[in-house]
Amino acid sequence: MLPLPVFIPHFIWCVAAARDFIQKNRFNSFAPERLSVDAGWFVDGSSYMSAIADALEGAKEEIFIADWWLSPEIYMKRPFVDGDYWRLDKILQRKAVSFCCLPD
């Protein structure tokens, strides 16, 4: 068991760190509202897939994909007027060559 003088500052620090989560928050949420967050609202799949395609194109080092059932032939931007340019497999192939991960 910690001596009392050591425990009290730690307890005060814990309460101060959790203050945002134990007070009443907007919409009765368990978490406080966070400002300046890189998040966006997507109403439909088209705008979401377009944002993902832009993020993939902007990737500089790594791309991590977690999916239950991935279809690489999906068109990320619609309507697909540029041929296969915005197909997921083509985007990943371009990025793999630029990352120097795939042998020619």
Coordinates of C-alpha atoms in Angstrom, one line a residue:
M1 CA 0.0 0.0 0.0
L2 CA 1.3 3.5 -0.9
P3 CA 1.9 5.9 1.9
L4 CA -0.7 8.6 2.1
P5 CA 1.5 11.6 1.0
V6 CA 2.4 9.7 -2.2
F7 CA -1.2 8.6 -2.9
I8 CA -2.9 12.0 -2.7
P9 CA -1.1 13.7 -5.5
H10 CA -1.6 10.7 -7.7
F11 CA -5.3 10.7 -6.9
I12 CA -5.6 14.4 -7.6
W13 CA -3.9 13.9 -11.0
C14 CA -6.3 11.0 -11.8
V15 CA -9.4 13.1 -11.0
A16 CA -8.0 16.1 -13.0
A17 CA -7.3 13.8 -16.0
A18 CA -10.8 12.3 -15.9
R19 CA -12.6 15.6 -15.3
D20 CA -13.9 15.8 -18.9
F21 CA -15.4 12.3 -18.7
I22 CA -17.1 12.6 -15.3
Q23 CA -18.9 15.9 -15.9
K24 CA -22.0 16.4 -17.9
N25 CA -21.2 16.6 -21.6
R26 CA -23.1 17.8 -24.6
F27 CA -26.0 15.5 -25.6
N28 CA -25.5 13.6 -22.4
S29 CA -22.5 12.0 -24.0
F30 CA -19.9 10.1 -22.0
A31 CA -17.1 12.0 -23.8
P32 CA -16.4 15.7 -24.2
E33 CA -16.8 17.5 -27.5
R34 CA -13.5 17.7 -29.3
L35 CA -12.6 20.6 -31.5
S36 CA -10.1 20.7 -34.4
V37 CA -10.6 17.0 -35.3
D38 CA -9.8 15.7 -38.8
A39 CA -13.1 14.0 -39.2
G40 CA -15.9 14.3 -41.6
W41 CA -19.6 13.4 -42.1
F42 CA -20.5 11.2 -45.0
V43 CA -24.1 11.0 -46.1
D44 CA -23.6 8.4 -48.8
G45 CA -21.0 5.8 -50.0
S46 CA -20.0 7.9 -53.0
S47 CA -18.5 10.8 -51.0
Y48 CA -16.9 8.3 -48.6
M49 CA -15.2 6.3 -51.3
S50 CA -14.0 9.5 -53.0
A51 CA -12.5 10.7 -49.8
I52 CA -10.8 7.3 -49.3
A53 CA -9.4 7.4 -52.9
D54 CA -8.0 10.9 -52.2
A55 CA -6.4 9.6 -49.0
L56 CA -4.9 6.7 -50.8
E57 CA -3.5 8.9 -53.5
G58 CA -2.0 11.2 -50.8
A59 CA -0.3 8.3 -48.9
K60 CA 3.4 8.8 -48.6
E61 CA 4.7 5.7 -46.8
E62 CA 2.1 3.1 -45.8
I63 CA -1.4 2.0 -46.5
F64 CA -3.2 -0.3 -44.1
I65 CA -6.4 -2.0 -45.2
A66 CA -8.6 -3.9 -42.8
D67 CA -11.7 -5.4 -44.4
W68 CA -13.8 -8.5 -44.1
W69 CA -14.3 -9.0 -47.8
L70 CA -12.4 -6.7 -50.1
S71 CA -13.3 -6.4 -53.7
P72 CA -10.2 -4.9 -55.5
E73 CA -12.2 -4.2 -58.7
I74 CA -14.4 -1.5 -57.0
Y75 CA -14.4 2.0 -58.5
M76 CA -13.5 4.5 -55.8
K77 CA -14.8 7.5 -57.7
R78 CA -17.9 7.6 -59.7
P79 CA -18.9 8.1 -62.4
F80 CA -15.8 6.3 -63.8
V81 CA -15.0 8.5 -66.8
D82 CA -11.2 8.0 -66.6
G83 CA -11.3 4.3 -67.4
D84 CA -9.7 2.2 -64.7
Y85 CA -7.8 5.0 -63.0
W86 CA -9.9 5.1 -59.9
R87 CA -10.3 1.4 -59.4
L88 CA -9.0 0.3 -56.0
D89 CA -6.5 -2.3 -57.5
K90 CA -5.1 0.3 -59.9
I91 CA -4.7 2.9 -57.1
L92 CA -2.9 0.3 -54.9
Q93 CA -0.7 -0.8 -57.8
R94 CA 0.3 2.8 -58.5
K95 CA 1.1 3.4 -54.8
A96 CA 3.0 0.1 -54.5
V97 CA 5.3 1.1 -57.4
S98 CA 5.8 4.6 -55.9
F99 CA 6.7 3.0 -52.5
C100 CA 9.1 0.6 -54.3
C101 CA 7.4 -2.4 -52.7
L102 CA 6.5 -4.5 -55.8
P103 CA 9.2 -5.9 -58.1
D104 CA 8.7 -5.2 -61.8

